[in-house]
Amino acid sequence: MLDYIRNLSPTPNAVNTLIAVSGVLALLFYTTVRRFLHLCTVLDHCPKGCRKLGLPPGQSNLHDEFDPKYSQGVPETSTDNQGRPAWRVKALYVYPIKSCAGVELDTADGVSTGLALDRQFCFAEDTTTTTVPRRKDSCQVQQLQEKQLSNWTARTLRDRNFNRMALIRPEIWLPDPTATDYSPDLDEIKSQGVMVIYYPRLGRNRIHSALLRLGVSLHLLPAEESCRVPLFPPTHRIATYPTVPVQIWKDRPVSYDYAQHIPDSLRRYLSPLTRLSSSDPALSSSSSSSSSSFPALAHKKHSPRGCSPLTLFRVNPSHHREIFRCAPRKASLGFQPLTGFADAYPLHILSLSSVQDVASRCAADLPRLSVRRFRANIIIQGPPAFAEDDWKRILIRCPCPPPPSASSASSSALETESDNGGQSIQIHTVCRTIRCRLPNVDPDTGVRHRWEPDRTLKRYRRIDRGDPTNACLGMQGVPAVQGMGVC
């Protein structure tokens, strides 16, 4: 080709040919670079010895959630055109990080805290306020130090400054002994898995942002950045994770501070004026090496004036919150229900027809009200709208065999079906779900609607005599056994 180009005479046809050949070469180079960068990104984001939990990208059981057929209830004993029960689980979700994007599952493992790995992490802000005395004597210094003890408070989409949390997308990777690169000595395996956190890529200034947008539009840069954290602190490094109480409503569960794993870019994304905890000894510890799968990240120990520290926490499995209130007691279940960073109870159940009823009433302001706005764990199809309001107990029949973690003492709650070898999973519904303004945030854009659907819900769904000022939608539940499978 080069000899052909050299022999061309300087005619218009030759110039046009040269331009065309140059364009083809540039396109080939661009395509090759794109494929190479994509391959590097995929390989870099796949933790060794693990498999990804959840449905494949682009696949969802809610792909037809806006179909009008779900707005009408059907008889409980009816079946669809494929012979499946009309009343069934439509979709399953876990939310590993409170108020961030969910992970959709085909089947889910149930534990005493609800669905496994649901709301075990949260972002929390240090809300400590201090007053510096003009003249510091020893007594005042001691009092000041006492006031400066951190007071970490969980942040959610209810907080107006944290709408962007909706676009933080966690992936769960679990150990897979069948993987070719599996080894029990890997950090990924020692930590019982990995959570990869994706978040939109942002620039540091206008010029940087413009260059990033150009790179993303040309597919030379991924639209998201990422970091990875261990699902559980590795036992050989657990001393590098400070344990501190994190405030969630009236509770303060003891949690692991994951500050050492969170990059500056994620902190900037959540809030330009935040920093991480400076109390983490791992930041200056020689035990955190660049060869680790979860390297500790250096960061500034001071923030600009007026900023609040912000970091990621993982609830300590030994300090889950015991749930009482309306929940069944240990005497009847054999265990006291627990939860991590969920607001109230381990499970949230919601009917698709109920959401469509709300959607029909606020369609002028929200043409497409997704059930994902309400962040339920178990989404059900078939019953008429709001039928779940009066449910006391839910039986979910699943073709899966009973999990080995289910104790024989719980046979009344987890019964094997003799005809198909499946199981019936029992869930106790304990109260209605009180609604705040969190569903006003669009899970796809992170944009908060000024009124809806909160305004519509309050017009006709203030039905609970225990809280007549707030609307209700969906039910809170607790599993009847500590080990179960939902499908």
XYZ file of C-alpha atoms in Angstrom:
487
model
C 0.000 0.000 0.000
C 2.875 2.385 0.792
C 4.453 1.741 -2.646
C 1.094 2.413 -4.246
C 0.819 5.738 -2.417
C 4.396 6.753 -3.409
C 3.694 6.101 -7.092
C 0.557 8.208 -7.138
C 0.858 11.442 -9.138
C -0.343 14.650 -7.455
C -3.763 14.639 -9.093
C -7.148 15.264 -7.439
C -7.862 11.540 -7.626
C -4.590 10.757 -5.883
C -5.324 13.276 -3.148
C -8.790 11.853 -2.638
C -7.383 8.328 -2.511
C -4.776 9.402 0.041
C -7.439 11.012 2.207
C -9.620 7.913 1.996
C -6.732 5.582 2.869
C -5.733 7.834 5.772
C -9.293 7.773 7.044
C -9.409 3.978 6.872
C -6.092 3.692 8.724
C -7.266 6.169 11.363
C -10.513 4.225 11.799
C -8.615 0.939 12.156
C -6.287 2.506 14.723
C -9.222 3.990 16.642
C -11.099 0.667 16.642
C -8.012 -1.222 17.804
C -7.379 1.231 20.629
C -11.039 1.039 21.703
C -10.981 -2.755 21.817
C -7.675 -2.783 23.671
C -8.890 -0.280 26.267
C -12.173 -2.174 26.683
C -10.287 -5.446 27.192
C -7.982 -3.816 29.746
C -10.976 -2.381 31.604
C -12.795 -5.722 31.703
C -9.729 -7.617 32.903
C -8.913 -4.990 35.509
C -12.420 -5.041 36.995
C -12.749 -8.836 37.305
C -11.521 -9.901 40.750
C -9.422 -13.050 40.676
C -11.029 -16.319 41.654
C -14.533 -14.841 41.806
C -17.801 -14.835 39.892
C -20.197 -11.935 39.566
C -23.478 -12.100 41.475
C -26.715 -11.105 39.766
C -28.245 -10.912 36.317
C -26.042 -10.176 33.276
C -25.785 -6.541 32.078
C -28.803 -5.453 30.068
C -31.023 -8.208 31.447
C -33.809 -7.518 33.948
C -36.991 -9.210 35.070
C -38.500 -5.710 35.183
C -38.011 -5.112 31.451
C -41.797 -4.886 31.014
C -42.679 -3.263 34.340
C -44.715 -0.518 32.623
C -46.975 -2.986 30.797
C -50.609 -2.127 31.673
C -51.349 -5.816 32.274
C -49.763 -5.510 35.719
C -52.231 -2.830 36.805
C -55.070 -5.329 37.179
C -55.104 -8.083 39.746
C -55.862 -11.683 38.812
C -57.285 -14.560 40.882
C -54.738 -16.139 43.200
C -55.165 -19.609 41.691
C -54.831 -18.533 38.049
C -51.838 -19.200 35.805
C -50.266 -17.383 32.867
C -50.009 -18.668 29.289
C -46.853 -20.590 30.204
C -48.504 -22.412 33.085
C -46.735 -20.444 35.808
C -48.637 -19.138 38.846
C -50.001 -15.657 38.146
C -49.141 -14.642 41.703
C -45.371 -14.883 41.863
C -42.130 -13.064 42.534
C -41.458 -10.675 39.665
C -37.988 -9.476 40.704
C -35.478 -9.722 43.545
C -33.114 -6.943 44.578
C -30.417 -6.442 47.163
C -28.866 -3.063 47.905
C -25.341 -3.730 49.199
C -24.739 -0.012 49.885
C -27.627 1.818 51.488
C -29.276 4.282 49.048
C -27.051 3.252 46.130
C -28.045 1.220 43.072
C -29.355 -2.284 43.610
C -28.212 -5.660 42.323
C -30.965 -7.684 40.633
C -30.934 -11.424 41.276
C -32.655 -14.475 39.849
C -32.400 -16.291 43.174
C -31.412 -14.976 46.571
C -30.090 -16.459 49.782
C -32.031 -15.427 52.846
C -30.358 -14.931 56.216
C -31.496 -13.517 59.541
C -30.807 -9.986 58.235
C -33.049 -10.509 55.186
C -31.511 -11.207 51.776
C -27.787 -11.896 51.979
C -25.571 -8.787 51.625
C -28.529 -6.394 51.602
C -27.679 -2.995 53.118
C -24.506 -4.145 54.839
C -22.630 -0.992 53.762
C -23.422 2.705 54.026
C -21.814 6.066 53.464
C -21.683 8.083 56.664
C -20.787 11.671 57.460
C -19.050 12.958 60.561
C -21.564 15.410 62.012
C -19.406 16.426 64.972
C -19.473 20.146 65.741
C -16.784 21.748 67.855
C -16.239 25.139 69.427
C -12.639 26.287 69.814
C -12.048 28.416 72.960
C -10.058 31.604 72.535
C -7.852 30.782 75.503
C -7.137 27.117 75.979
C -6.364 25.938 79.489
C -5.960 22.228 80.266
C -9.614 21.819 81.227
C -10.824 23.451 78.036
C -8.463 21.356 75.914
C -9.814 18.164 77.500
C -13.394 19.290 76.923
C -12.546 20.176 73.314
C -11.043 16.739 72.715
C -14.180 15.103 74.098
C -16.321 17.186 71.770
C -14.154 16.215 68.811
C -14.987 12.516 69.121
C -16.484 11.557 65.776
C -20.235 11.220 65.444
C -20.808 9.262 62.237
C -24.304 9.488 60.739
C -25.522 7.325 57.848
C -26.440 9.348 54.760
C -29.158 8.353 52.301
C -31.171 9.662 49.366
C -33.437 11.331 51.905
C -30.643 13.861 52.396
C -30.894 16.441 49.628
C -27.122 16.800 49.276
C -26.675 13.120 48.422
C -28.872 12.591 45.339
C -25.809 11.358 43.460
C -25.738 8.211 45.563
C -28.424 6.815 43.250
C -25.815 6.534 40.465
C -23.231 4.680 42.556
C -23.374 1.128 41.255
C -21.964 -1.740 43.335
C -21.104 -5.148 41.918
C -20.746 -8.212 44.138
C -18.121 -10.840 43.296
C -18.128 -14.082 45.283
C -15.393 -16.753 45.528
C -15.666 -19.364 42.772
C -13.564 -22.505 43.361
C -14.155 -23.523 39.720
C -12.422 -20.386 38.382
C -9.077 -21.039 36.679
C -7.350 -18.326 38.733
C -8.882 -19.377 42.070
C -6.525 -19.723 45.024
C -7.303 -19.684 48.763
C -4.305 -17.392 49.236
C -5.831 -14.561 47.196
C -6.927 -11.447 49.076
C -10.237 -11.686 47.217
C -10.859 -15.126 48.709
C -9.637 -14.262 52.194
C -12.153 -11.411 52.282
C -14.994 -13.772 51.207
C -15.484 -11.769 48.045
C -15.177 -8.304 46.569
C -17.472 -5.352 46.044
C -16.553 -3.251 43.006
C -17.997 0.261 43.258
C -18.684 2.156 40.011
C -19.488 5.860 39.897
C -19.693 8.524 37.142
C -16.429 10.057 36.036
C -16.126 13.756 36.899
C -13.523 16.355 35.988
C -11.603 18.561 38.415
C -12.363 21.719 36.438
C -14.099 22.828 33.239
C -11.222 21.995 30.912
C -10.649 18.607 32.514
C -14.391 17.884 32.377
C -14.545 18.803 28.681
C -11.618 16.509 27.875
C -13.230 13.683 29.842
C -16.529 14.126 27.994
C -14.670 13.987 24.681
C -12.830 10.823 25.699
C -16.053 9.189 26.877
C -17.960 10.171 23.714
C -15.174 8.634 21.584
C -15.251 5.520 23.786
C -11.596 6.029 24.671
C -12.494 6.360 28.348
C -15.151 4.504 30.342
C -17.988 6.686 31.592
C -17.447 5.347 35.093
C -14.555 5.111 37.497
C -14.315 2.296 39.998
C -12.719 1.056 43.171
C -12.924 -2.259 44.979
C -13.392 -3.100 48.634
C -13.463 -6.423 50.517
C -16.864 -7.873 51.375
C -15.458 -8.615 54.823
C -12.247 -7.255 56.357
C -9.545 -9.921 55.819
C -8.680 -11.554 59.138
C -4.942 -10.968 58.675
C -5.559 -7.210 58.305
C -8.597 -6.689 60.482
C -6.593 -4.534 62.910
C -6.282 -1.889 60.170
C -10.055 -1.342 60.123
C -11.191 0.922 62.986
C -14.554 -0.025 64.486
C -16.831 2.883 65.330
C -20.566 3.291 65.975
C -22.592 4.672 63.063
C -25.872 6.435 63.766
C -28.913 5.194 61.880
C -32.124 6.509 63.360
C -31.925 5.696 67.082
C -29.433 2.847 66.682
C -25.640 2.972 66.572
C -24.342 -0.357 65.203
C -20.594 -0.868 65.472
C -19.101 -0.829 61.963
C -15.786 -1.131 60.147
C -14.343 2.084 58.705
C -13.427 1.443 55.048
C -11.815 4.851 54.523
C -8.533 3.318 53.400
C -10.136 1.910 50.230
C -12.089 4.951 48.999
C -10.346 7.156 46.391
C -10.510 10.932 46.274
C -12.496 10.796 43.031
C -15.384 9.016 44.777
C -15.368 11.546 47.600
C -15.390 14.375 45.081
C -18.296 12.739 43.288
C -20.395 12.471 46.447
C -19.577 15.985 47.543
C -16.840 18.391 46.448
C -16.383 19.483 50.064
C -15.858 16.209 51.905
C -12.948 14.118 53.021
C -12.438 10.704 54.536
C -11.850 9.735 58.132
C -8.341 10.599 59.286
C -8.517 8.136 62.170
C -7.545 5.116 60.099
C -4.152 3.804 61.235
C -3.792 1.889 57.979
C -3.139 5.126 56.132
C 0.333 5.334 57.618
C 0.814 1.616 58.158
C 3.425 -0.335 56.294
C 1.062 -3.294 56.123
C -0.784 -1.718 53.167
C 1.276 -2.437 50.112
C 0.679 -1.765 46.457
C 0.663 -5.522 45.829
C -2.535 -5.940 47.832
C -5.827 -6.376 45.984
C -7.254 -3.764 48.360
C -4.444 -1.199 48.739
C -4.865 1.573 51.268
C -5.105 4.932 49.538
C -3.250 7.933 50.835
C -5.336 11.043 51.335
C -5.170 14.389 53.049
C -5.938 14.415 56.748
C -7.464 17.862 56.608
C -10.383 19.214 54.663
C -11.197 22.743 53.563
C -12.895 24.923 56.089
C -16.552 24.063 56.556
C -16.270 20.511 55.167
C -17.523 17.332 56.825
C -15.672 14.002 56.660
C -17.400 11.264 54.685
C -16.508 7.601 54.280
C -17.816 4.071 53.689
C -18.694 1.738 56.551
C -19.428 -1.970 56.717
C -21.576 -3.182 59.587
C -19.742 -5.543 61.932
C -21.496 -8.947 61.593
C -21.164 -9.362 65.356
C -23.114 -6.141 65.937
C -26.181 -6.419 63.720
C -29.185 -4.556 65.104
C -31.777 -6.725 66.821
C -35.278 -5.845 65.641
C -38.179 -5.869 68.085
C -41.146 -3.501 67.771
C -43.679 -5.385 65.604
C -41.344 -8.294 64.759
C -41.981 -11.831 66.031
C -39.958 -12.714 69.101
C -37.205 -15.276 69.508
C -39.581 -17.556 71.393
C -41.660 -18.081 68.235
C -38.958 -17.903 65.538
C -36.005 -19.486 67.315
C -33.979 -16.322 66.678
C -34.438 -12.590 67.013
C -34.627 -10.845 63.599
C -31.586 -8.761 62.736
C -30.723 -6.081 60.228
C -27.683 -4.166 59.041
C -28.258 -0.627 57.745
C -31.886 -1.142 56.685
C -34.217 1.486 58.119
C -36.457 -0.832 60.085
C -36.943 -4.490 59.145
C -34.946 -7.045 57.123
C -37.286 -7.362 54.113
C -39.350 -4.992 51.994
C -42.142 -6.499 49.856
C -44.039 -4.524 47.204
C -46.669 -5.334 44.580
C -46.176 -4.091 41.024
C -49.894 -3.343 40.690
C -49.721 -1.009 43.691
C -46.963 1.013 42.052
C -48.922 1.201 38.790
C -51.917 2.545 40.704
C -49.748 5.329 42.133
C -48.198 5.909 38.704
C -51.611 6.420 37.099
C -52.359 9.217 39.559
C -49.157 11.188 39.023
C -48.600 10.481 35.317
C -48.836 14.176 34.415
C -45.676 14.905 36.412
C -43.981 11.495 36.189
C -44.904 9.682 32.957
C -42.918 6.575 33.953
C -42.843 5.790 37.669
C -40.510 2.832 38.111
C -40.987 0.368 40.944
C -37.220 0.663 41.467
C -37.757 4.080 43.044
C -39.191 2.307 46.100
C -36.161 0.042 46.616
C -38.050 -3.131 47.550
C -36.301 -6.482 47.998
C -39.158 -8.666 46.738
C -41.389 -7.331 43.946
C -44.573 -9.329 43.397
C -46.921 -9.552 40.415
C -50.492 -10.843 40.299
C -52.368 -9.472 43.326
C -54.615 -6.426 42.894
C -53.298 -3.059 43.987
C -52.685 -2.740 47.722
C -53.728 -6.312 48.484
C -50.524 -6.583 50.504
C -51.799 -3.989 52.992
C -53.577 -6.678 54.991
C -51.192 -9.595 54.566
C -49.936 -11.212 57.769
C -47.883 -14.041 56.322
C -46.439 -14.737 52.868
C -45.668 -18.190 51.475
C -43.359 -18.248 48.465
C -43.218 -21.621 46.745
C -39.880 -22.144 45.042
C -38.650 -25.124 42.984
C -35.208 -24.831 44.574
C -34.216 -27.471 47.160
C -34.089 -26.319 50.790
C -30.767 -24.666 51.660
C -28.464 -26.602 54.009
C -28.418 -23.637 56.390
C -32.090 -24.115 57.226
C -32.389 -25.896 60.560
C -34.702 -28.848 61.061
C -36.319 -26.967 63.943
C -37.804 -24.579 61.383
C -39.738 -27.224 59.448
C -43.007 -25.393 60.026
C -41.637 -22.320 58.262
C -39.710 -24.053 55.494
C -41.691 -26.994 54.146
C -40.573 -29.265 51.322
C -43.169 -29.746 48.619
C -43.585 -33.462 48.036
C -44.741 -33.133 44.462
C -41.838 -31.174 43.023
C -39.063 -31.285 45.602
C -39.319 -27.546 46.123
C -39.951 -25.524 49.222
C -42.376 -23.053 50.711
C -40.667 -20.065 52.273
C -42.524 -18.235 54.972
C -42.196 -14.495 55.601
C -43.941 -12.670 58.421
C -45.273 -9.253 57.427
C -44.946 -6.979 60.434
C -46.041 -3.501 59.333
C -46.668 -1.242 56.357
C -43.772 0.664 54.816
C -43.933 4.333 55.753
C -42.874 6.478 52.819
C -40.537 9.464 52.890
C -39.400 11.525 49.889
C -36.676 9.099 48.858
C -38.753 7.761 45.894
C -38.740 11.295 44.463
C -35.169 10.577 43.280
C -34.957 8.992 39.824
C -32.684 5.915 40.118
C -31.520 6.352 36.506
C -30.529 10.022 36.681
C -30.172 10.903 40.363
C -32.515 13.863 39.794
C -34.983 14.597 42.583
C -38.522 15.534 41.569
C -39.836 18.426 43.599
C -43.168 16.826 44.554
C -43.807 13.384 43.108
C -44.598 10.672 43.965
C -44.601 11.888 47.588
C -47.445 14.372 47.031
C -49.694 11.813 45.328
C -49.021 9.172 47.973
C -49.958 11.541 50.777
C -53.234 12.380 49.059
C -54.677 8.887 49.369
C -52.242 6.496 51.062
C -52.144 7.837 54.627
C -53.839 4.679 55.847
C -51.918 3.649 58.963
C -53.483 4.779 62.224
C -50.074 4.594 63.880
C -48.713 7.340 61.603
C -51.546 9.350 60.013
C -49.202 12.056 58.670
C -47.211 9.845 56.287
C -48.181 7.652 53.345
C -47.693 3.880 53.149
C -46.747 1.653 50.238
C -45.499 -1.920 50.537
C -44.904 -4.138 53.547
C -42.018 -4.757 55.914
C -41.213 -8.378 56.695
C -38.942 -10.749 58.559
C -37.891 -14.239 57.415
C -39.332 -17.134 59.371
C -36.008 -18.995 59.164
C -32.383 -17.892 59.257
C -31.482 -19.760 56.077
C -33.724 -19.798 53.019
C -33.661 -19.362 49.281
C -35.976 -17.120 47.261
C -36.471 -17.556 43.512
